[in-house]
Amino acid sequence: MPRQVHFYDQPERFVAGTVGQPGARAFYLQASARGRITSVLLEKTQVAALAERIEEVLDEALRRSGGEAAIPAGAPQELLDTAPLDLPLEQEFRVGTMALAWDTVDSCLVVEAQALIEEEGEEEGAAVFEDDENGPDMLRVRLSGAMARVFARRALDLVAAGRKPCPFCNLPLDPEGHLCPRANGYRR
C-alpha cells in the first residue's frame, strides 16, 4: 500500500496534547488546518525529546543567521495555545521515527513523524525504517520560528505536568504511593 503523507504547511494549529490521567496518559501530536485534523500517537519521552531538540535547532538557526532569522528568543505570549486537543481524536498511526530540519530558504522548521512499522517474523515491537513511496505513513509539518517556539513550550509544560517525583528517588509517585528504592522496599 502506498505511503500516506499528512502534510501541513504553516498549519492553523500544531500541538502536543494528552488524553487520560497522569500515570496513564496517552500523548499525541495534532496538526490542523482548514477543517482537516491529523493526530498521531507517541510516547512521553518522544514528546520531550522533540520539544528539546526543536529549541536547540531554533537556537542554532538563530545563531548561524547572526540574529537575522525570524525566530523569537522565546515563545510569544500572544500565540500560546492551552486549549485541549481537537475532536474527534482519531489516531492515524503510532510514531516510530522523527526528524527535524531548519529550511533556510523559507525560514521555517520542518518536523517529520513517521509511523512505527513491524515486519512479519520479527520480534514484537521491533521497528524497521523504510524511506520509499511504499514506506511508513508520515506527518510532515512546516512551522514558522514563532509557532515552533510555541509548540516546544507547550510540549515541555505538558511533559512536566505529569506525576510529581518522589523527593527521595525522583521516580514518579502514584496516587497510592510507590516502593521507593531508597527506602529499602518500604512504602512511602
CSV table of C-alpha atoms in Angstrom, one decimal:
chain,number,residue,atom,x,y,z
A,1,MET,CA,0.0,0.0,0.0
A,2,PRO,CA,1.4,3.5,-0.9
A,3,ARG,CA,2.7,5.7,1.9
A,4,GLN,CA,0.2,8.4,3.1
A,5,VAL,CA,1.8,11.7,3.9
A,6,HIS,CA,-0.2,14.1,6.0
A,7,PHE,CA,1.3,17.5,5.0
A,8,TYR,CA,0.7,20.8,6.7
A,9,ASP,CA,2.4,24.0,5.6
A,10,GLN,CA,2.0,26.6,8.3
A,11,PRO,CA,-1.0,24.9,9.9
A,12,GLU,CA,-3.5,26.8,12.0
A,13,ARG,CA,-2.6,24.7,14.9
A,14,PHE,CA,0.2,22.2,15.8
A,15,VAL,CA,0.3,21.0,19.4
A,16,ALA,CA,1.2,18.1,21.7
A,17,GLY,CA,-1.6,17.0,24.0
A,18,THR,CA,-2.7,14.2,26.2
A,19,VAL,CA,-5.7,12.1,27.0
A,20,GLY,CA,-6.1,10.4,30.4
A,21,GLN,CA,-4.8,11.0,33.9
A,22,PRO,CA,-1.2,11.4,34.9
A,23,GLY,CA,0.4,8.0,35.0
A,24,ALA,CA,-1.9,6.7,32.4
A,25,ARG,CA,-1.8,9.4,29.7
A,26,ALA,CA,-1.6,8.9,26.0
A,27,PHE,CA,0.4,11.5,24.2
A,28,TYR,CA,-0.5,12.9,20.8
A,29,LEU,CA,0.8,15.3,18.1
A,30,GLN,CA,-2.0,17.1,16.4
A,31,ALA,CA,-2.0,19.3,13.3
A,32,SER,CA,-5.0,21.1,11.9
A,33,ALA,CA,-5.8,23.4,9.1
A,34,ARG,CA,-8.9,24.3,7.1
A,35,GLY,CA,-11.1,21.8,8.9
A,36,ARG,CA,-8.6,18.9,8.5
A,37,ILE,CA,-7.2,17.3,11.6
A,38,THR,CA,-4.3,14.7,11.9
A,39,SER,CA,-3.5,13.1,15.2
A,40,VAL,CA,-0.6,10.7,15.8
A,41,LEU,CA,0.2,8.8,19.0
A,42,LEU,CA,3.7,8.8,20.6
A,43,GLU,CA,5.5,8.3,23.8
A,44,LYS,CA,6.1,10.9,26.5
A,45,THR,CA,9.8,10.6,26.0
A,46,GLN,CA,9.4,11.3,22.3
A,47,VAL,CA,7.4,14.5,23.1
A,48,ALA,CA,10.1,15.7,25.5
A,49,ALA,CA,12.9,14.9,23.0
A,50,LEU,CA,11.1,16.6,20.2
A,51,ALA,CA,10.5,19.8,22.2
A,52,GLU,CA,14.1,19.9,23.5
A,53,ARG,CA,15.5,19.3,20.0
A,54,ILE,CA,13.2,22.0,18.5
A,55,GLU,CA,14.6,24.5,20.9
A,56,GLU,CA,18.2,23.5,20.1
A,57,VAL,CA,17.6,23.7,16.3
A,58,LEU,CA,15.9,27.1,16.6
A,59,ASP,CA,18.7,28.5,18.8
A,60,GLU,CA,21.3,27.2,16.3
A,61,ALA,CA,19.5,28.6,13.3
A,62,LEU,CA,19.2,32.0,15.1
A,63,ARG,CA,22.9,31.9,15.9
A,64,ARG,CA,24.0,30.9,12.4
A,65,SER,CA,21.9,33.7,10.9
A,66,GLY,CA,23.6,36.3,13.2
A,67,GLY,CA,20.2,37.1,14.7
A,68,GLU,CA,18.7,37.8,11.3
A,69,ALA,CA,16.3,34.8,11.1
A,70,ALA,CA,12.7,35.4,12.0
A,71,ILE,CA,12.9,33.3,15.2
A,72,PRO,CA,11.9,34.8,18.5
A,73,ALA,CA,14.1,34.1,21.5
A,74,GLY,CA,11.1,32.6,23.4
A,75,ALA,CA,7.5,31.6,22.8
A,76,PRO,CA,5.4,34.8,22.0
A,77,GLN,CA,2.8,35.0,24.8
A,78,GLU,CA,0.0,36.0,22.3
A,79,LEU,CA,0.5,32.8,20.4
A,80,LEU,CA,0.4,30.4,23.4
A,81,ASP,CA,-2.2,27.6,22.9
A,82,THR,CA,-3.6,26.0,26.0
A,83,ALA,CA,-6.8,24.5,24.5
A,84,PRO,CA,-7.4,20.8,24.6
A,85,LEU,CA,-6.8,18.6,21.6
A,86,ASP,CA,-9.4,19.0,18.8
A,87,LEU,CA,-12.1,16.4,18.5
A,88,PRO,CA,-12.8,13.9,17.1
A,89,LEU,CA,-9.4,12.4,18.2
A,90,GLU,CA,-8.7,9.7,15.6
A,91,GLN,CA,-5.2,8.2,15.7
A,92,GLU,CA,-3.6,7.9,12.2
A,93,PHE,CA,-0.6,6.0,13.4
A,94,ARG,CA,1.9,5.5,16.3
A,95,VAL,CA,5.1,7.4,15.8
A,96,GLY,CA,8.4,5.5,15.4
A,97,THR,CA,10.9,7.8,13.8
A,98,MET,CA,11.1,11.6,14.0
A,99,ALA,CA,13.2,14.2,12.1
A,100,LEU,CA,13.8,17.9,12.3
A,101,ALA,CA,15.3,20.4,9.9
A,102,TRP,CA,15.6,24.2,9.5
A,103,ASP,CA,14.7,25.3,6.0
A,104,THR,CA,17.0,28.3,5.4
A,105,VAL,CA,15.3,29.2,2.1
A,106,ASP,CA,11.7,29.5,3.5
A,107,SER,CA,12.9,30.3,7.1
A,108,CYS,CA,10.8,27.5,8.7
A,109,LEU,CA,11.2,24.4,10.8
A,110,VAL,CA,10.2,21.1,9.2
A,111,VAL,CA,9.0,18.4,11.6
A,112,GLU,CA,8.5,14.8,10.3
A,113,ALA,CA,7.0,12.0,12.3
A,114,GLN,CA,7.0,8.5,10.6
A,115,ALA,CA,4.8,5.6,11.6
A,116,LEU,CA,6.3,2.7,13.6
A,117,ILE,CA,6.1,-0.4,11.4
A,118,GLU,CA,6.7,-4.0,12.3
A,119,GLU,CA,7.9,-6.6,9.8
A,120,GLU,CA,6.4,-10.1,9.9
A,121,GLY,CA,8.6,-12.7,11.6
A,122,GLU,CA,10.4,-10.1,13.7
A,123,GLU,CA,10.1,-9.7,17.5
A,124,GLU,CA,7.1,-7.7,18.6
A,125,GLY,CA,8.0,-4.1,18.9
A,126,ALA,CA,10.9,-4.2,16.5
A,127,ALA,CA,10.8,-1.2,14.2
A,128,VAL,CA,12.0,-1.1,10.6
A,129,PHE,CA,12.6,2.2,8.8
A,130,GLU,CA,11.9,2.4,5.1
A,131,ASP,CA,12.3,5.6,3.1
A,132,ASP,CA,10.4,5.0,-0.2
A,133,GLU,CA,7.0,5.6,-1.7
A,134,ASN,CA,5.8,2.3,0.0
A,135,GLY,CA,7.3,3.2,3.3
A,136,PRO,CA,5.5,4.1,6.6
A,137,ASP,CA,2.9,6.9,6.8
A,138,MET,CA,4.2,10.3,7.8
A,139,LEU,CA,3.1,13.5,9.3
A,140,ARG,CA,5.1,16.5,7.9
A,141,VAL,CA,4.6,20.0,9.3
A,142,ARG,CA,6.3,23.2,8.3
A,143,LEU,CA,6.3,25.9,11.1
A,144,SER,CA,7.4,29.4,11.5
A,145,GLY,CA,10.0,30.1,14.1
A,146,ALA,CA,7.3,31.6,16.4
A,147,MET,CA,5.0,28.6,16.0
A,148,ALA,CA,7.8,26.2,16.7
A,149,ARG,CA,8.7,28.0,19.9
A,150,VAL,CA,5.1,27.9,21.0
A,151,PHE,CA,4.9,24.2,20.2
A,152,ALA,CA,8.1,23.5,22.2
A,153,ARG,CA,6.9,25.5,25.2
A,154,ARG,CA,3.5,23.7,25.4
A,155,ALA,CA,5.1,20.3,24.9
A,156,LEU,CA,7.7,20.9,27.7
A,157,ASP,CA,4.9,22.1,30.0
A,158,LEU,CA,2.8,19.1,29.2
A,159,VAL,CA,5.6,16.7,30.0
A,160,ALA,CA,6.3,18.5,33.3
A,161,ALA,CA,2.7,18.3,34.3
A,162,GLY,CA,2.8,14.6,35.0
A,163,ARG,CA,3.1,12.8,38.3
A,164,LYS,CA,5.1,14.5,41.0
A,165,PRO,CA,8.5,12.9,41.6
A,166,CYS,CA,9.4,11.2,44.9
A,167,PRO,CA,11.6,13.5,47.0
A,168,PHE,CA,14.0,10.7,47.7
A,169,CYS,CA,14.5,8.7,44.5
A,170,ASN,CA,13.0,11.1,41.9
A,171,LEU,CA,10.8,8.3,40.4
A,172,PRO,CA,7.1,9.3,39.7
A,173,LEU,CA,4.7,8.9,42.6
A,174,ASP,CA,1.5,7.1,42.1
A,175,PRO,CA,-1.6,8.3,43.9
A,176,GLU,CA,-1.3,5.3,46.3
A,177,GLY,CA,2.4,5.9,46.8
A,178,HIS,CA,5.3,3.7,45.5
A,179,LEU,CA,8.0,1.4,46.6
A,180,CYS,CA,10.9,3.7,46.9
A,181,PRO,CA,14.3,2.1,46.2
A,182,ARG,CA,15.9,4.4,48.7
A,183,ALA,CA,13.5,3.2,51.4
A,184,ASN,CA,14.6,-0.4,51.1
A,185,GLY,CA,11.2,-1.5,49.9
A,186,TYR,CA,9.0,0.3,52.4
A,187,ARG,CA,6.0,2.2,51.1
A,188,ARG,CA,6.2,6.0,51.3
